[in-house]
Amino acid sequence: MIRIAMAVFGLGAMALAQAPAAAEQARFLEQARKTALGYSDFLPDFVCTEVVHRSSSDAGPWRSLDSLTVQLTYAGKKENYKVVLVGNKTSNVDFLSVGGAISAGEFGSTLRWIFEPESAATFHWEKSAVWRKTPVSVYSYRVPRASSHFVLAFDGGADLRSAVVGFHGVLDIANDTNMVLHLTTEADDIPAGFSIRQSSTSIDYAFADVGGRQFLLPSGAETDMLYQPNRSMEKRQIRTTRPVLMRNLMDFRAYRKFAVDSEIDFGGDGKP
């Protein structure tokens, strides 16, 4: 069930007067929920190339760390990540063992974590807007840690450590199709002592051709994390014990139908 939280801020009377009626909001969010939860069923099996540019900053300028070229396969409603290049060097390292900051879930998982009834998310209408020429309704949302499926994970050296956290963010939902065109997530209620102290992600969706048909798919994303490194991480990419900002810029390209012998495609330019 969609829950709607109505709030009044400084200019609340004016903002509230412009908001759709609660019943209209509930209908709109319910349709958005059905669309989001049916997203995985709607998608075909496909392959695309994900290029991740990773950088860091410890209170100074941003420093480029490396880039990852990943063959991302979506088949049987599941995502599979295969690292093909680290920088310009071929690699067959497991995605979860590549070290440093990584992220996943852009292909439907995040939408499910927000809209599943058991997530107990609350929604608040923010404004009407235009996202890349498309009229949208902007809603903020919040999912409490107690009902969250959102997991933060980092490579702590000896093993992969993780924590379930609550999260909140903003959704830009198309008025005509009820499809989410842009979303943000920001982790909250992070356990004390966990090495990731902050984490936020922004995902853009755009239509892409897969086998001659158009599907709404991730086109780009950005993830920012604040790490509190430990000594085991000093021997890896992070060489300081001060808090470090980590940034991943992700580009999704060269969508095509899945085939067992699908090969990596760099999007037509021959470069990662």
PDB file of C-alpha atoms in Angstrom:
ATOM      1  CA  MET A   1       0.000   0.000   0.000  1.00  0.00           C
ATOM      2  CA  ILE A   2       1.272   3.466  -0.904  1.00  0.00           C
ATOM      3  CA  ARG A   3       1.596   5.731   2.095  1.00  0.00           C
ATOM      4  CA  ILE A   4       1.477   9.491   1.623  1.00  0.00           C
ATOM      5  CA  ALA A   5       3.026  11.876   4.120  1.00  0.00           C
ATOM      6  CA  MET A   6       1.731  15.426   3.841  1.00  0.00           C
ATOM      7  CA  ALA A   7       3.970  18.142   5.293  1.00  0.00           C
ATOM      8  CA  VAL A   8       3.851  21.924   5.449  1.00  0.00           C
ATOM      9  CA  PHE A   9       7.094  23.906   5.407  1.00  0.00           C
ATOM     10  CA  GLY A  10       7.875  27.639   5.631  1.00  0.00           C
ATOM     11  CA  LEU A  11       5.658  28.659   2.703  1.00  0.00           C
ATOM     12  CA  GLY A  12       3.509  25.621   3.340  1.00  0.00           C
ATOM     13  CA  ALA A  13       0.138  27.166   2.593  1.00  0.00           C
ATOM     14  CA  MET A  14       1.209  28.168  -0.910  1.00  0.00           C
ATOM     15  CA  ALA A  15       2.996  24.877  -1.619  1.00  0.00           C
ATOM     16  CA  LEU A  16       0.104  22.811  -0.288  1.00  0.00           C
ATOM     17  CA  ALA A  17      -2.413  24.746  -2.394  1.00  0.00           C
ATOM     18  CA  GLN A  18      -0.522  23.730  -5.535  1.00  0.00           C
ATOM     19  CA  ALA A  19      -0.274  20.065  -4.588  1.00  0.00           C
ATOM     20  CA  PRO A  20      -2.685  17.553  -6.138  1.00  0.00           C
ATOM     21  CA  ALA A  21      -5.427  16.277  -3.868  1.00  0.00           C
ATOM     22  CA  ALA A  22      -4.436  13.361  -1.642  1.00  0.00           C
ATOM     23  CA  ALA A  23      -6.693  10.973  -3.549  1.00  0.00           C
ATOM     24  CA  GLU A  24      -5.131  12.010  -6.843  1.00  0.00           C
ATOM     25  CA  GLN A  25      -1.647  11.529  -5.411  1.00  0.00           C
ATOM     26  CA  ALA A  26      -2.591   8.082  -4.146  1.00  0.00           C
ATOM     27  CA  ARG A  27      -3.913   7.044  -7.579  1.00  0.00           C
ATOM     28  CA  PHE A  28      -0.831   8.389  -9.332  1.00  0.00           C
ATOM     29  CA  LEU A  29       1.593   6.687  -6.918  1.00  0.00           C
ATOM     30  CA  GLU A  30      -0.299   3.414  -7.096  1.00  0.00           C
ATOM     31  CA  GLN A  31       0.036   3.404 -10.881  1.00  0.00           C
ATOM     32  CA  ALA A  32       3.721   4.332 -10.565  1.00  0.00           C
ATOM     33  CA  ARG A  33       4.145   1.447  -8.120  1.00  0.00           C
ATOM     34  CA  LYS A  34       2.564  -1.049 -10.541  1.00  0.00           C
ATOM     35  CA  THR A  35       4.723   0.269 -13.378  1.00  0.00           C
ATOM     36  CA  ALA A  36       7.911   0.079 -11.304  1.00  0.00           C
ATOM     37  CA  LEU A  37       7.233  -3.407  -9.940  1.00  0.00           C
ATOM     38  CA  GLY A  38       6.397  -4.621 -13.438  1.00  0.00           C
ATOM     39  CA  TYR A  39       9.598  -3.117 -14.808  1.00  0.00           C
ATOM     40  CA  SER A  40      11.583  -6.371 -14.585  1.00  0.00           C
ATOM     41  CA  ASP A  41       8.819  -8.315 -16.347  1.00  0.00           C
ATOM     42  CA  PHE A  42       8.773  -5.694 -19.097  1.00  0.00           C
ATOM     43  CA  LEU A  43      12.498  -5.857 -19.868  1.00  0.00           C
ATOM     44  CA  PRO A  44      13.890  -8.272 -22.472  1.00  0.00           C
ATOM     45  CA  ASP A  45      17.062 -10.269 -21.920  1.00  0.00           C
ATOM     46  CA  PHE A  46      19.889  -7.994 -23.041  1.00  0.00           C
ATOM     47  CA  VAL A  47      23.577  -7.171 -22.802  1.00  0.00           C
ATOM     48  CA  CYS A  48      25.153  -3.748 -22.469  1.00  0.00           C
ATOM     49  CA  THR A  49      28.517  -2.203 -21.727  1.00  0.00           C
ATOM     50  CA  GLU A  50      28.939  -0.328 -18.464  1.00  0.00           C
ATOM     51  CA  VAL A  51      31.947   1.980 -18.158  1.00  0.00           C
ATOM     52  CA  VAL A  52      32.769   3.160 -14.641  1.00  0.00           C
ATOM     53  CA  HIS A  53      35.182   6.036 -14.009  1.00  0.00           C
ATOM     54  CA  ARG A  54      36.344   5.987 -10.381  1.00  0.00           C
ATOM     55  CA  SER A  55      37.962   8.879  -8.529  1.00  0.00           C
ATOM     56  CA  SER A  56      38.644   9.971  -4.953  1.00  0.00           C
ATOM     57  CA  SER A  57      39.354  13.057  -2.872  1.00  0.00           C
ATOM     58  CA  ASP A  58      40.681  13.456   0.666  1.00  0.00           C
ATOM     59  CA  ALA A  59      39.939  17.174   1.119  1.00  0.00           C
ATOM     60  CA  GLY A  60      41.936  18.024  -2.020  1.00  0.00           C
ATOM     61  CA  PRO A  61      41.314  17.902  -5.777  1.00  0.00           C
ATOM     62  CA  TRP A  62      39.614  14.884  -7.281  1.00  0.00           C
ATOM     63  CA  ARG A  63      42.134  12.194  -8.256  1.00  0.00           C
ATOM     64  CA  SER A  64      41.356   9.661 -10.973  1.00  0.00           C
ATOM     65  CA  LEU A  65      41.780   6.105  -9.693  1.00  0.00           C
ATOM     66  CA  ASP A  66      40.894   3.899 -12.642  1.00  0.00           C
ATOM     67  CA  SER A  67      38.131   2.888 -15.000  1.00  0.00           C
ATOM     68  CA  LEU A  68      36.248  -0.381 -15.268  1.00  0.00           C
ATOM     69  CA  THR A  69      34.671  -1.737 -18.428  1.00  0.00           C
ATOM     70  CA  VAL A  70      31.990  -4.228 -17.492  1.00  0.00           C
ATOM     71  CA  GLN A  71      29.840  -6.499 -19.603  1.00  0.00           C
ATOM     72  CA  LEU A  72      26.438  -6.332 -17.928  1.00  0.00           C
ATOM     73  CA  THR A  73      24.038  -9.139 -18.776  1.00  0.00           C
ATOM     74  CA  TYR A  74      20.369  -9.029 -17.843  1.00  0.00           C
ATOM     75  CA  ALA A  75      18.773 -12.456 -18.280  1.00  0.00           C
ATOM     76  CA  GLY A  76      16.129 -14.311 -16.338  1.00  0.00           C
ATOM     77  CA  LYS A  77      15.337 -11.032 -14.489  1.00  0.00           C
ATOM     78  CA  LYS A  78      18.808 -11.033 -12.937  1.00  0.00           C
ATOM     79  CA  GLU A  79      21.837  -8.813 -13.440  1.00  0.00           C
ATOM     80  CA  ASN A  80      25.291 -10.315 -13.954  1.00  0.00           C
ATOM     81  CA  TYR A  81      28.463  -8.227 -14.026  1.00  0.00           C
ATOM     82  CA  LYS A  82      31.635  -9.370 -15.782  1.00  0.00           C
ATOM     83  CA  VAL A  83      34.736  -7.163 -15.553  1.00  0.00           C
ATOM     84  CA  VAL A  84      36.419  -7.062 -18.963  1.00  0.00           C
ATOM     85  CA  LEU A  85      38.943  -4.235 -18.564  1.00  0.00           C
ATOM     86  CA  VAL A  86      40.553  -2.465 -15.615  1.00  0.00           C
ATOM     87  CA  GLY A  87      41.917   0.661 -17.230  1.00  0.00           C
ATOM     88  CA  ASN A  88      43.199  -0.577 -20.575  1.00  0.00           C
ATOM     89  CA  LYS A  89      44.218  -4.019 -19.297  1.00  0.00           C
ATOM     90  CA  THR A  90      42.080  -7.085 -19.823  1.00  0.00           C
ATOM     91  CA  SER A  91      40.763  -8.649 -16.649  1.00  0.00           C
ATOM     92  CA  ASN A  92      38.635 -11.567 -15.484  1.00  0.00           C
ATOM     93  CA  VAL A  93      38.465 -10.526 -11.821  1.00  0.00           C
ATOM     94  CA  ASP A  94      35.108 -11.038 -10.121  1.00  0.00           C
ATOM     95  CA  PHE A  95      33.063  -7.836  -9.980  1.00  0.00           C
ATOM     96  CA  LEU A  96      32.681  -7.986  -6.195  1.00  0.00           C
ATOM     97  CA  SER A  97      36.421  -8.597  -5.775  1.00  0.00           C
ATOM     98  CA  VAL A  98      37.691  -5.767  -7.948  1.00  0.00           C
ATOM     99  CA  GLY A  99      38.371  -3.580  -4.898  1.00  0.00           C
ATOM    100  CA  GLY A 100      37.379   0.011  -4.261  1.00  0.00           C
ATOM    101  CA  ALA A 101      33.860   1.382  -4.628  1.00  0.00           C
ATOM    102  CA  ILE A 102      31.319  -0.469  -6.786  1.00  0.00           C
ATOM    103  CA  SER A 103      27.548  -0.281  -7.152  1.00  0.00           C
ATOM    104  CA  ALA A 104      24.727  -2.314  -8.672  1.00  0.00           C
ATOM    105  CA  GLY A 105      20.948  -2.362  -8.848  1.00  0.00           C
ATOM    106  CA  GLU A 106      20.288   0.216 -11.561  1.00  0.00           C
ATOM    107  CA  PHE A 107      18.137  -2.230 -13.567  1.00  0.00           C
ATOM    108  CA  GLY A 108      15.008  -2.476 -11.458  1.00  0.00           C
ATOM    109  CA  SER A 109      16.343  -3.483  -8.042  1.00  0.00           C
ATOM    110  CA  THR A 110      16.315   0.057  -6.648  1.00  0.00           C
ATOM    111  CA  LEU A 111      12.789   0.640  -7.968  1.00  0.00           C
ATOM    112  CA  ARG A 112      11.606  -2.538  -6.254  1.00  0.00           C
ATOM    113  CA  TRP A 113      13.279  -1.521  -2.987  1.00  0.00           C
ATOM    114  CA  ILE A 114      11.313   1.749  -3.083  1.00  0.00           C
ATOM    115  CA  PHE A 115       7.896   0.558  -4.268  1.00  0.00           C
ATOM    116  CA  GLU A 116       7.494  -2.930  -2.757  1.00  0.00           C
ATOM    117  CA  PRO A 117       4.657  -2.752  -0.200  1.00  0.00           C
ATOM    118  CA  GLU A 118       6.827  -4.411   2.441  1.00  0.00           C
ATOM    119  CA  SER A 119       9.322  -1.553   2.142  1.00  0.00           C
ATOM    120  CA  ALA A 120       6.764   0.660   3.942  1.00  0.00           C
ATOM    121  CA  ALA A 121       7.944   3.730   2.034  1.00  0.00           C
ATOM    122  CA  THR A 122       6.344   7.103   2.659  1.00  0.00           C
ATOM    123  CA  PHE A 123       5.980   9.609  -0.178  1.00  0.00           C
ATOM    124  CA  HIS A 124       5.602  13.378  -0.272  1.00  0.00           C
ATOM    125  CA  TRP A 125       4.681  15.437  -3.329  1.00  0.00           C
ATOM    126  CA  GLU A 126       7.321  18.135  -3.917  1.00  0.00           C
ATOM    127  CA  LYS A 127       6.446  19.886  -7.183  1.00  0.00           C
ATOM    128  CA  SER A 128       5.546  19.652 -10.838  1.00  0.00           C
ATOM    129  CA  ALA A 129       8.516  19.978 -13.167  1.00  0.00           C
ATOM    130  CA  VAL A 130       9.919  19.112 -16.584  1.00  0.00           C
ATOM    131  CA  TRP A 131      12.617  16.448 -16.890  1.00  0.00           C
ATOM    132  CA  ARG A 132      14.339  16.574 -20.277  1.00  0.00           C
ATOM    133  CA  LYS A 133      11.234  17.942 -22.026  1.00  0.00           C
ATOM    134  CA  THR A 134       8.871  15.523 -20.254  1.00  0.00           C
ATOM    135  CA  PRO A 135       6.364  16.842 -17.667  1.00  0.00           C
ATOM    136  CA  VAL A 136       6.929  15.016 -14.374  1.00  0.00           C
ATOM    137  CA  SER A 137       5.664  14.911 -10.827  1.00  0.00           C
ATOM    138  CA  VAL A 138       8.466  15.078  -8.287  1.00  0.00           C
ATOM    139  CA  TYR A 139       8.033  13.047  -5.101  1.00  0.00           C
ATOM    140  CA  SER A 140      10.387  12.589  -2.192  1.00  0.00           C
ATOM    141  CA  TYR A 141      10.333   9.234  -0.423  1.00  0.00           C
ATOM    142  CA  ARG A 142      11.807   7.488   2.597  1.00  0.00           C
ATOM    143  CA  VAL A 143      12.305   3.781   3.381  1.00  0.00           C
ATOM    144  CA  PRO A 144      13.105   2.948   7.027  1.00  0.00           C
ATOM    145  CA  ARG A 145      15.996   0.655   7.859  1.00  0.00           C
ATOM    146  CA  ALA A 146      13.668  -1.872   9.525  1.00  0.00           C
ATOM    147  CA  SER A 147      11.995  -2.678   6.182  1.00  0.00           C
ATOM    148  CA  SER A 148      14.851  -1.837   3.810  1.00  0.00           C
ATOM    149  CA  HIS A 149      16.614  -4.120   1.313  1.00  0.00           C
ATOM    150  CA  PHE A 150      19.254  -1.468   0.558  1.00  0.00           C
ATOM    151  CA  VAL A 151      22.750  -2.815   1.275  1.00  0.00           C
ATOM    152  CA  LEU A 152      26.026  -0.921   1.515  1.00  0.00           C
ATOM    153  CA  ALA A 153      29.134  -3.037   0.948  1.00  0.00           C
ATOM    154  CA  PHE A 154      32.860  -2.390   0.781  1.00  0.00           C
ATOM    155  CA  ASP A 155      35.967  -4.474   0.221  1.00  0.00           C
ATOM    156  CA  GLY A 156      37.591  -4.400   3.636  1.00  0.00           C
ATOM    157  CA  GLY A 157      40.636  -6.415   2.606  1.00  0.00           C
ATOM    158  CA  ALA A 158      40.021  -9.756   4.303  1.00  0.00           C
ATOM    159  CA  ASP A 159      36.397 -10.009   3.259  1.00  0.00           C
ATOM    160  CA  LEU A 160      33.442  -8.144   1.850  1.00  0.00           C
ATOM    161  CA  ARG A 161      31.567  -6.377   4.634  1.00  0.00           C
ATOM    162  CA  SER A 162      28.033  -5.107   4.321  1.00  0.00           C
ATOM    163  CA  ALA A 163      25.223  -3.411   6.214  1.00  0.00           C
ATOM    164  CA  VAL A 164      21.507  -2.918   5.593  1.00  0.00           C
ATOM    165  CA  VAL A 165      20.556   0.765   5.842  1.00  0.00           C
ATOM    166  CA  GLY A 166      17.534   2.973   5.437  1.00  0.00           C
ATOM    167  CA  PHE A 167      17.425   5.385   2.524  1.00  0.00           C
ATOM    168  CA  HIS A 168      15.563   8.335   1.074  1.00  0.00           C
ATOM    169  CA  GLY A 169      15.596  10.372  -2.126  1.00  0.00           C
ATOM    170  CA  VAL A 170      13.608  11.921  -4.943  1.00  0.00           C
ATOM    171  CA  LEU A 171      11.669  10.451  -7.878  1.00  0.00           C
ATOM    172  CA  ASP A 172      10.886  12.226 -11.168  1.00  0.00           C
ATOM    173  CA  ILE A 173       7.836  10.360 -12.489  1.00  0.00           C
ATOM    174  CA  ALA A 174       6.479  10.995 -16.002  1.00  0.00           C
ATOM    175  CA  ASN A 175       2.905  12.280 -15.866  1.00  0.00           C
ATOM    176  CA  ASP A 176       1.818  10.424 -19.017  1.00  0.00           C
ATOM    177  CA  THR A 177       3.414   6.996 -18.496  1.00  0.00           C
ATOM    178  CA  ASN A 178       3.938   6.861 -14.697  1.00  0.00           C
ATOM    179  CA  MET A 179       7.514   5.729 -15.397  1.00  0.00           C
ATOM    180  CA  VAL A 180      10.428   6.883 -13.243  1.00  0.00           C
ATOM    181  CA  LEU A 181      12.801   8.912 -15.434  1.00  0.00           C
ATOM    182  CA  HIS A 182      15.246   9.947 -12.719  1.00  0.00           C
ATOM    183  CA  LEU A 183      15.806   8.948  -9.126  1.00  0.00           C
ATOM    184  CA  THR A 184      18.180   9.606  -6.262  1.00  0.00           C
ATOM    185  CA  THR A 185      18.999   7.557  -3.181  1.00  0.00           C
ATOM    186  CA  GLU A 186      20.778   8.630  -0.024  1.00  0.00           C
ATOM    187  CA  ALA A 187      21.612   6.155   2.722  1.00  0.00           C
ATOM    188  CA  ASP A 188      20.621   6.936   6.295  1.00  0.00           C
ATOM    189  CA  ASP A 189      20.629   5.175   9.659  1.00  0.00           C
ATOM    190  CA  ILE A 190      24.079   3.725   8.868  1.00  0.00           C
ATOM    191  CA  PRO A 191      25.392   1.532  11.725  1.00  0.00           C
ATOM    192  CA  ALA A 192      28.033   3.160  13.930  1.00  0.00           C
ATOM    193  CA  GLY A 193      31.548   2.070  13.055  1.00  0.00           C
ATOM    194  CA  PHE A 194      30.709   1.031   9.499  1.00  0.00           C
ATOM    195  CA  SER A 195      33.369   2.264   7.070  1.00  0.00           C
ATOM    196  CA  ILE A 196      30.917   3.856   4.633  1.00  0.00           C
ATOM    197  CA  ARG A 197      29.629   6.942   6.436  1.00  0.00           C
ATOM    198  CA  GLN A 198      27.641   8.482   3.555  1.00  0.00           C
ATOM    199  CA  SER A 199      26.362   7.123   0.241  1.00  0.00           C
ATOM    200  CA  SER A 200      24.224   8.737  -2.467  1.00  0.00           C
ATOM    201  CA  THR A 201      23.315   7.714  -6.013  1.00  0.00           C
ATOM    202  CA  SER A 202      21.618   9.420  -8.939  1.00  0.00           C
ATOM    203  CA  ILE A 203      20.267   7.358 -11.870  1.00  0.00           C
ATOM    204  CA  ASP A 204      19.042   8.704 -15.225  1.00  0.00           C
ATOM    205  CA  TYR A 205      16.783   6.630 -17.484  1.00  0.00           C
ATOM    206  CA  ALA A 206      16.324   7.065 -21.236  1.00  0.00           C
ATOM    207  CA  PHE A 207      14.866   5.024 -24.086  1.00  0.00           C
ATOM    208  CA  ALA A 208      17.298   2.709 -25.873  1.00  0.00           C
ATOM    209  CA  ASP A 209      16.891   0.326 -28.789  1.00  0.00           C
ATOM    210  CA  VAL A 210      17.077  -3.390 -28.005  1.00  0.00           C
ATOM    211  CA  GLY A 211      16.363  -5.676 -30.926  1.00  0.00           C
ATOM    212  CA  GLY A 212      14.411  -3.043 -32.804  1.00  0.00           C
ATOM    213  CA  ARG A 213      12.193  -1.991 -29.873  1.00  0.00           C
ATOM    214  CA  GLN A 214      12.496   0.947 -27.482  1.00  0.00           C
ATOM    215  CA  PHE A 215      12.863   0.297 -23.736  1.00  0.00           C
ATOM    216  CA  LEU A 216      13.403   2.698 -20.853  1.00  0.00           C
ATOM    217  CA  LEU A 217      16.849   1.800 -19.500  1.00  0.00           C
ATOM    218  CA  PRO A 218      19.583   3.407 -17.382  1.00  0.00           C
ATOM    219  CA  SER A 219      21.690   5.809 -19.431  1.00  0.00           C
ATOM    220  CA  GLY A 220      23.990   7.109 -16.717  1.00  0.00           C
ATOM    221  CA  ALA A 221      24.496   7.172 -12.967  1.00  0.00           C
ATOM    222  CA  GLU A 222      26.679   8.707 -10.296  1.00  0.00           C
ATOM    223  CA  THR A 223      27.497   7.271  -6.889  1.00  0.00           C
ATOM    224  CA  ASP A 224      29.293   9.226  -4.156  1.00  0.00           C
ATOM    225  CA  MET A 225      30.506   7.627  -0.933  1.00  0.00           C
ATOM    226  CA  LEU A 226      32.337   8.887   2.131  1.00  0.00           C
ATOM    227  CA  TYR A 227      34.718   6.259   3.479  1.00  0.00           C
ATOM    228  CA  GLN A 228      36.435   6.127   6.838  1.00  0.00           C
ATOM    229  CA  PRO A 229      39.354   3.886   5.760  1.00  0.00           C
ATOM    230  CA  ASN A 230      40.885   1.247   7.998  1.00  0.00           C
ATOM    231  CA  ARG A 231      44.417  -0.109   7.881  1.00  0.00           C
ATOM    232  CA  SER A 232      43.574  -3.054   5.645  1.00  0.00           C
ATOM    233  CA  MET A 233      42.367  -0.597   3.005  1.00  0.00           C
ATOM    234  CA  GLU A 234      45.647   1.351   3.056  1.00  0.00           C
ATOM    235  CA  LYS A 235      47.279  -1.425   1.040  1.00  0.00           C
ATOM    236  CA  ARG A 236      44.639  -1.099  -1.642  1.00  0.00           C
ATOM    237  CA  GLN A 237      43.458   1.994  -3.480  1.00  0.00           C
ATOM    238  CA  ILE A 238      43.019   4.192  -0.408  1.00  0.00           C
ATOM    239  CA  ARG A 239      46.320   5.213   1.174  1.00  0.00           C
ATOM    240  CA  THR A 240      45.163   7.409   4.027  1.00  0.00           C
ATOM    241  CA  THR A 241      43.292   7.000   7.299  1.00  0.00           C
ATOM    242  CA  ARG A 242      41.455  10.303   6.809  1.00  0.00           C
ATOM    243  CA  PRO A 243      37.871  10.265   5.496  1.00  0.00           C
ATOM    244  CA  VAL A 244      37.882   9.883   1.725  1.00  0.00           C
ATOM    245  CA  LEU A 245      35.246  10.797  -0.825  1.00  0.00           C
ATOM    246  CA  MET A 246      34.817   8.190  -3.565  1.00  0.00           C
ATOM    247  CA  ARG A 247      32.982   8.952  -6.813  1.00  0.00           C
ATOM    248  CA  ASN A 248      31.851   6.568  -9.549  1.00  0.00           C
ATOM    249  CA  LEU A 249      30.551   7.966 -12.831  1.00  0.00           C
ATOM    250  CA  MET A 250      28.757   5.273 -14.820  1.00  0.00           C
ATOM    251  CA  ASP A 251      27.844   5.220 -18.488  1.00  0.00           C
ATOM    252  CA  PHE A 252      25.615   2.511 -19.979  1.00  0.00           C
ATOM    253  CA  ARG A 253      25.976   1.995 -23.714  1.00  0.00           C
ATOM    254  CA  ALA A 254      25.636  -0.442 -26.621  1.00  0.00           C
ATOM    255  CA  TYR A 255      22.420  -2.165 -25.557  1.00  0.00           C
ATOM    256  CA  ARG A 256      21.663  -5.297 -27.582  1.00  0.00           C
ATOM    257  CA  LYS A 257      19.747  -8.540 -27.313  1.00  0.00           C
ATOM    258  CA  PHE A 258      21.246 -11.218 -25.108  1.00  0.00           C
ATOM    259  CA  ALA A 259      22.866 -14.197 -26.793  1.00  0.00           C
ATOM    260  CA  VAL A 260      24.964 -16.926 -25.214  1.00  0.00           C
ATOM    261  CA  ASP A 261      27.983 -15.828 -27.265  1.00  0.00           C
ATOM    262  CA  SER A 262      27.478 -12.085 -26.705  1.00  0.00           C
ATOM    263  CA  GLU A 263      30.766 -10.199 -26.684  1.00  0.00           C
ATOM    264  CA  ILE A 264      31.810  -6.885 -25.209  1.00  0.00           C
ATOM    265  CA  ASP A 265      30.949  -3.868 -27.329  1.00  0.00           C
ATOM    266  CA  PHE A 266      32.434  -0.443 -26.608  1.00  0.00           C
ATOM    267  CA  GLY A 267      29.553   1.449 -28.133  1.00  0.00           C
ATOM    268  CA  GLY A 268      30.948   1.882 -31.593  1.00  0.00           C
ATOM    269  CA  ASP A 269      34.091   3.923 -30.820  1.00  0.00           C
ATOM    270  CA  GLY A 270      36.385   1.031 -30.031  1.00  0.00           C
ATOM    271  CA  LYS A 271      37.400   2.585 -26.696  1.00  0.00           C
ATOM    272  CA  PRO A 272      36.275   1.936 -23.114  1.00  0.00           C
TER     273      PRO A 272
END
